Short mmCIF file of C-alpha atoms and ligand atoms in Angstrom, two decimals:
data_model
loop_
_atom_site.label_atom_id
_atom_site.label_comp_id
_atom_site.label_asym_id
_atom_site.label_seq_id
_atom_site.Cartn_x
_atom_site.Cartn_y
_atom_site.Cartn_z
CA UNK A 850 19.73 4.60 -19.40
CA UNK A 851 15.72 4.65 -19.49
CA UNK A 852 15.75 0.83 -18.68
CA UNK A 853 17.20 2.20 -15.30
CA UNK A 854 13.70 4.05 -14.89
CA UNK A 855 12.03 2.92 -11.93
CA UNK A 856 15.10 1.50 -10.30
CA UNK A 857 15.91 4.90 -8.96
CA UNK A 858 12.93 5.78 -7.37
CA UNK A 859 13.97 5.11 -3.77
CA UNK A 860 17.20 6.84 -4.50
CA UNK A 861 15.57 9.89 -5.23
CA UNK A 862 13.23 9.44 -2.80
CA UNK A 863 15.44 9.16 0.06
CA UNK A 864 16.92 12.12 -0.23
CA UNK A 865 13.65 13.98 -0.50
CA UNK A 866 11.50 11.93 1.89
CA UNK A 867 13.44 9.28 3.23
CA UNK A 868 11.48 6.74 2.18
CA UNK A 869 14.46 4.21 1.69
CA UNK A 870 15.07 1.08 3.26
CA UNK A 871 15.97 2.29 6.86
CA UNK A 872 13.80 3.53 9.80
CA UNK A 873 13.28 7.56 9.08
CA UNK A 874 13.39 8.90 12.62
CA UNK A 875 10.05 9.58 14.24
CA UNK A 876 7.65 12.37 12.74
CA UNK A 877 8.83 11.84 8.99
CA UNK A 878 6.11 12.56 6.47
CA UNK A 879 4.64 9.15 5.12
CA UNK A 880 5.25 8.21 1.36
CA UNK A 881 3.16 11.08 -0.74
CA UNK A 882 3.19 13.39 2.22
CA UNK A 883 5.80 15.48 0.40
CA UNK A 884 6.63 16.48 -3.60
CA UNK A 885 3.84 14.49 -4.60
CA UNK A 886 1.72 15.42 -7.82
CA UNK A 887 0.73 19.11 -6.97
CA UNK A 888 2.57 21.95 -5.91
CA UNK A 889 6.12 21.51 -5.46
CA UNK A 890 7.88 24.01 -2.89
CA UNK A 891 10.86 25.91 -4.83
CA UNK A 892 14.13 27.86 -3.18
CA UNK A 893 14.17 31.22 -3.16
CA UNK A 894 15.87 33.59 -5.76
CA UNK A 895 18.59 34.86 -2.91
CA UNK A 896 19.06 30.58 -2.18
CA UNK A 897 19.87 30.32 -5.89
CA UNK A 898 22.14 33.10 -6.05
CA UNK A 899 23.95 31.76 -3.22
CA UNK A 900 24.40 28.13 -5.24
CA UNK A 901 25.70 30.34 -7.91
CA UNK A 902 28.20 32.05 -6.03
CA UNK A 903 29.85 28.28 -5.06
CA UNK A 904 32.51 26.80 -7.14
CA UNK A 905 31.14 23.46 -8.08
CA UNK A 906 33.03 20.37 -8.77
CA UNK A 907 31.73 17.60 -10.97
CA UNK A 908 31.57 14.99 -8.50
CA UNK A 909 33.17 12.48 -10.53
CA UNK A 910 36.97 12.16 -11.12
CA UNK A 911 38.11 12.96 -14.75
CA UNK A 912 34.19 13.71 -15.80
CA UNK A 913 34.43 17.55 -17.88
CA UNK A 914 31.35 19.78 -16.77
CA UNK A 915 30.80 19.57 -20.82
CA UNK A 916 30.05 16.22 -20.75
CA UNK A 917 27.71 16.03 -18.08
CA UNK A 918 23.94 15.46 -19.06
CA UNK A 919 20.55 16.89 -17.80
CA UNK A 920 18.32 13.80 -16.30
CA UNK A 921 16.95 15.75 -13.42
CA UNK A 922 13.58 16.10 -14.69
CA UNK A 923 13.57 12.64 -16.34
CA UNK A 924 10.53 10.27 -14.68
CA UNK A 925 11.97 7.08 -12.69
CA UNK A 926 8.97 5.82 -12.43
CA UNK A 927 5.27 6.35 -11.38
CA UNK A 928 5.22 9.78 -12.63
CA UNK A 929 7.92 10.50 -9.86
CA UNK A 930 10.64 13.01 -11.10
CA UNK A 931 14.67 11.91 -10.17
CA UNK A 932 15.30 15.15 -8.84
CA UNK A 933 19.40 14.69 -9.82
CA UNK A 934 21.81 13.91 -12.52
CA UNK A 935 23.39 10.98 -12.81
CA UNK A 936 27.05 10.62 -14.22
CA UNK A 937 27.77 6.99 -15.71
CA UNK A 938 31.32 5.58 -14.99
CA UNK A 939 33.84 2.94 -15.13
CA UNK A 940 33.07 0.96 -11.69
CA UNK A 941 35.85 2.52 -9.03
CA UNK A 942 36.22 5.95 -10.10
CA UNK A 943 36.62 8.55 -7.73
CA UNK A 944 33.42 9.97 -6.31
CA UNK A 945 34.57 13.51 -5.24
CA UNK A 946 33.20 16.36 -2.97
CA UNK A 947 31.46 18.53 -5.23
CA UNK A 948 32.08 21.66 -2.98
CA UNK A 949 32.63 21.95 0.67
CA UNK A 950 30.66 21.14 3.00
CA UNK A 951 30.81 18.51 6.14
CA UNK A 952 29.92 14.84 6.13
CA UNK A 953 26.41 14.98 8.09
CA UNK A 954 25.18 11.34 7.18
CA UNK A 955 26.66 8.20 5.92
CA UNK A 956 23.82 5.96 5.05
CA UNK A 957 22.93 2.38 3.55
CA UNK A 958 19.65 2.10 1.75
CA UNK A 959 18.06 -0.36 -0.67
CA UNK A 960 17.24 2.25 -3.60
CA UNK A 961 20.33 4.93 -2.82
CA UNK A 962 22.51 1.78 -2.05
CA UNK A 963 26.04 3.45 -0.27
CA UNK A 964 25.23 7.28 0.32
CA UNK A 965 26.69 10.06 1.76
CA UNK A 966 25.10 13.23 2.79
CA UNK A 967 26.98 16.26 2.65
CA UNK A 968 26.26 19.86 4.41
CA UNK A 969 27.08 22.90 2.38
CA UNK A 970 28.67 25.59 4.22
CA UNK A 971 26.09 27.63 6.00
CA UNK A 972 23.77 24.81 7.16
CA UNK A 973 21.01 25.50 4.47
CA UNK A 974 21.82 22.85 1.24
CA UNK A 975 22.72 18.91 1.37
CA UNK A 976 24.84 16.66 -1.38
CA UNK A 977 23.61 13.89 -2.00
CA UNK A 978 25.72 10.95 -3.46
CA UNK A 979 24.13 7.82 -4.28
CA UNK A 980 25.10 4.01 -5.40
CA UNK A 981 28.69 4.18 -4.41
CA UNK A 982 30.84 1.07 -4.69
CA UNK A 983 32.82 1.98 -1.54
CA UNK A 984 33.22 4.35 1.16
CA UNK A 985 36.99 6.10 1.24
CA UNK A 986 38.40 4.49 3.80
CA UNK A 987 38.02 6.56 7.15
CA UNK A 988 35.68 8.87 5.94
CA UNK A 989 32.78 9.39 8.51
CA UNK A 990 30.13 11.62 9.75
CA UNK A 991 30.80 15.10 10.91
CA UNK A 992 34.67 15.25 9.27
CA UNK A 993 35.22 18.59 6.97
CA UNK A 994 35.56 17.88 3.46
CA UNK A 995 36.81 20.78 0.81
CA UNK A 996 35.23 20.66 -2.68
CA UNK A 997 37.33 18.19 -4.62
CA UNK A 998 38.10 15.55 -1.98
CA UNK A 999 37.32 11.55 -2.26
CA UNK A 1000 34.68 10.56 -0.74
CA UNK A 1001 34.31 6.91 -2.07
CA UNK A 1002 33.76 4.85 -5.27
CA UNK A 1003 31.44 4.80 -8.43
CA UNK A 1004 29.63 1.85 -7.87
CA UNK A 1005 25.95 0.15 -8.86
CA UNK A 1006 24.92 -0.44 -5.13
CA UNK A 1007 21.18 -0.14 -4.20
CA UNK A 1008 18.53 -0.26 -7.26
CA UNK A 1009 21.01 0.76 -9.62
CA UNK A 1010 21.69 -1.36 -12.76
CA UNK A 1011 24.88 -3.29 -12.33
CA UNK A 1012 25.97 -3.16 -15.41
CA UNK A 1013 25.15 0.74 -15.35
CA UNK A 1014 27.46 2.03 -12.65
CA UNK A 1015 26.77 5.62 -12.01
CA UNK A 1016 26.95 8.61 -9.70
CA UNK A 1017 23.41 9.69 -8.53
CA UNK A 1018 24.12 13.27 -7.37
CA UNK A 1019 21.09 15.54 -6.30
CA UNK A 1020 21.45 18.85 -3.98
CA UNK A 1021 18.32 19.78 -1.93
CA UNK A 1022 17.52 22.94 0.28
CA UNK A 1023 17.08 22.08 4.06
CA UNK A 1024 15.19 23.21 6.04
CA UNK A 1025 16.42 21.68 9.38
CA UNK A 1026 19.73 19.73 9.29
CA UNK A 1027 18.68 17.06 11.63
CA UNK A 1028 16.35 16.24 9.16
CA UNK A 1029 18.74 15.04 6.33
CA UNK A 1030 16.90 13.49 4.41
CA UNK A 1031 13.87 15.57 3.77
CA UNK A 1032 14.45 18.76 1.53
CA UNK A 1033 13.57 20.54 -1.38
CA UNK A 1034 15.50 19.06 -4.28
CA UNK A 1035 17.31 21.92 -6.76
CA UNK A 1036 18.70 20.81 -10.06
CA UNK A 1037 22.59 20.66 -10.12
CA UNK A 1038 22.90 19.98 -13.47
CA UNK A 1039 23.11 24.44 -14.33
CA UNK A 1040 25.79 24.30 -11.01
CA UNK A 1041 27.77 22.05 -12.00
CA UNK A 1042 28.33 23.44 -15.80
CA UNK A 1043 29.57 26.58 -14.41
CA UNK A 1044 32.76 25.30 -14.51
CA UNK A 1045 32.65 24.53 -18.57
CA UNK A 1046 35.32 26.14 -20.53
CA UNK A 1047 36.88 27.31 -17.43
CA UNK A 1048 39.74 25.31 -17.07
ZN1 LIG B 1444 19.81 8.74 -10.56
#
């Protein structure tokens, strides 16, 4: 997995600055602007309680919350943290809603590859699921989804290794919705293990 390191930056990155392949709208911070070395801004304690209060879903089909692994604060390069987890498996696997939300962005990029950007309920947190192989079919920006639906493929698209194929999942606090791709990442990896033991 470290040989990976450094192929993820942009992944990571476009969630938290957009820095990816596409044209950010106008007004978005330049490269550095935001999360670099230095103070980092953090969600609240009433935000985390919240996130606590959500039954999570690992977002991969068939993937036990006991076998997921901590890489959020693993370096991808440059000092840059990853600022997600990723879960390795078999190419074509069900990539699944890891709670409810709505679909707020569908969008190609050279590091994230296929993503989709997911709204929480309330307005105030994004999904973020990166690399996917494929899209489900029909799925598209501004439908509903409840925690547990498809919402594409396990793939290796973007910067990810191809013979690695993985889910890049991160979760960020956001600030303003029409700015989906700038937030202030959150580590899903405690989330997501809420579920251990539980079923
Ligand atoms: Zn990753």
């Amino acid at each position: 997995v470290r040989a990976e390191a450094g192929g993820e930056v942009a992944a990571a990155d476009s969630l938290r600055r957009g820095t990816a392949a596409a044209t950010p709208p106008a007004g978005t911070p330049a490269p550095g602007a935001v999360g670099a070395a230095g103070a980092r801004p953090e969600v609240s304690a009433a935000d985390l309680t919240w996130l606590r209060g959500r039954r999570w879903a690992v977002p991969v089909a068939g993937v036990a919350p006991e076998a997921l692994r901590d890489s959020y604060t693993e370096s991808r390069g440059a000092g840059r943290p990853h600022d997600a987890i990723d879960i390795p498996a078999p190419l074509g696997t069900p990539v699944v809603a890891a709670d409810d939300g709505q679909v707020l962005k569908l969008f190609e990029s050279r590091g994230g590859g296929r993503t989709v950007y997911v709204l929480a309920p309330g307005g105030r947190f994004v999904h973020y699921y990166a690399h996917l192989d494929a899209y489900r079919p029909g799925l598209a920006e501004g439908q509903p989804v409840r925690r547990g639906d498809q919402l594409g493929t396990v793939g290796a698209s973007g910067n990810a290794r191809p013979d690695a194929p993985h889910l890049h999942f991160a979760l960020a606090r956001l600030d303003d919705p029409k700015r989906w791709w700038d937030g202030t990442p959150v580590n899903p990896f405690p989330l997501l293990r809420q579920g251990a033991g539980a079923r």
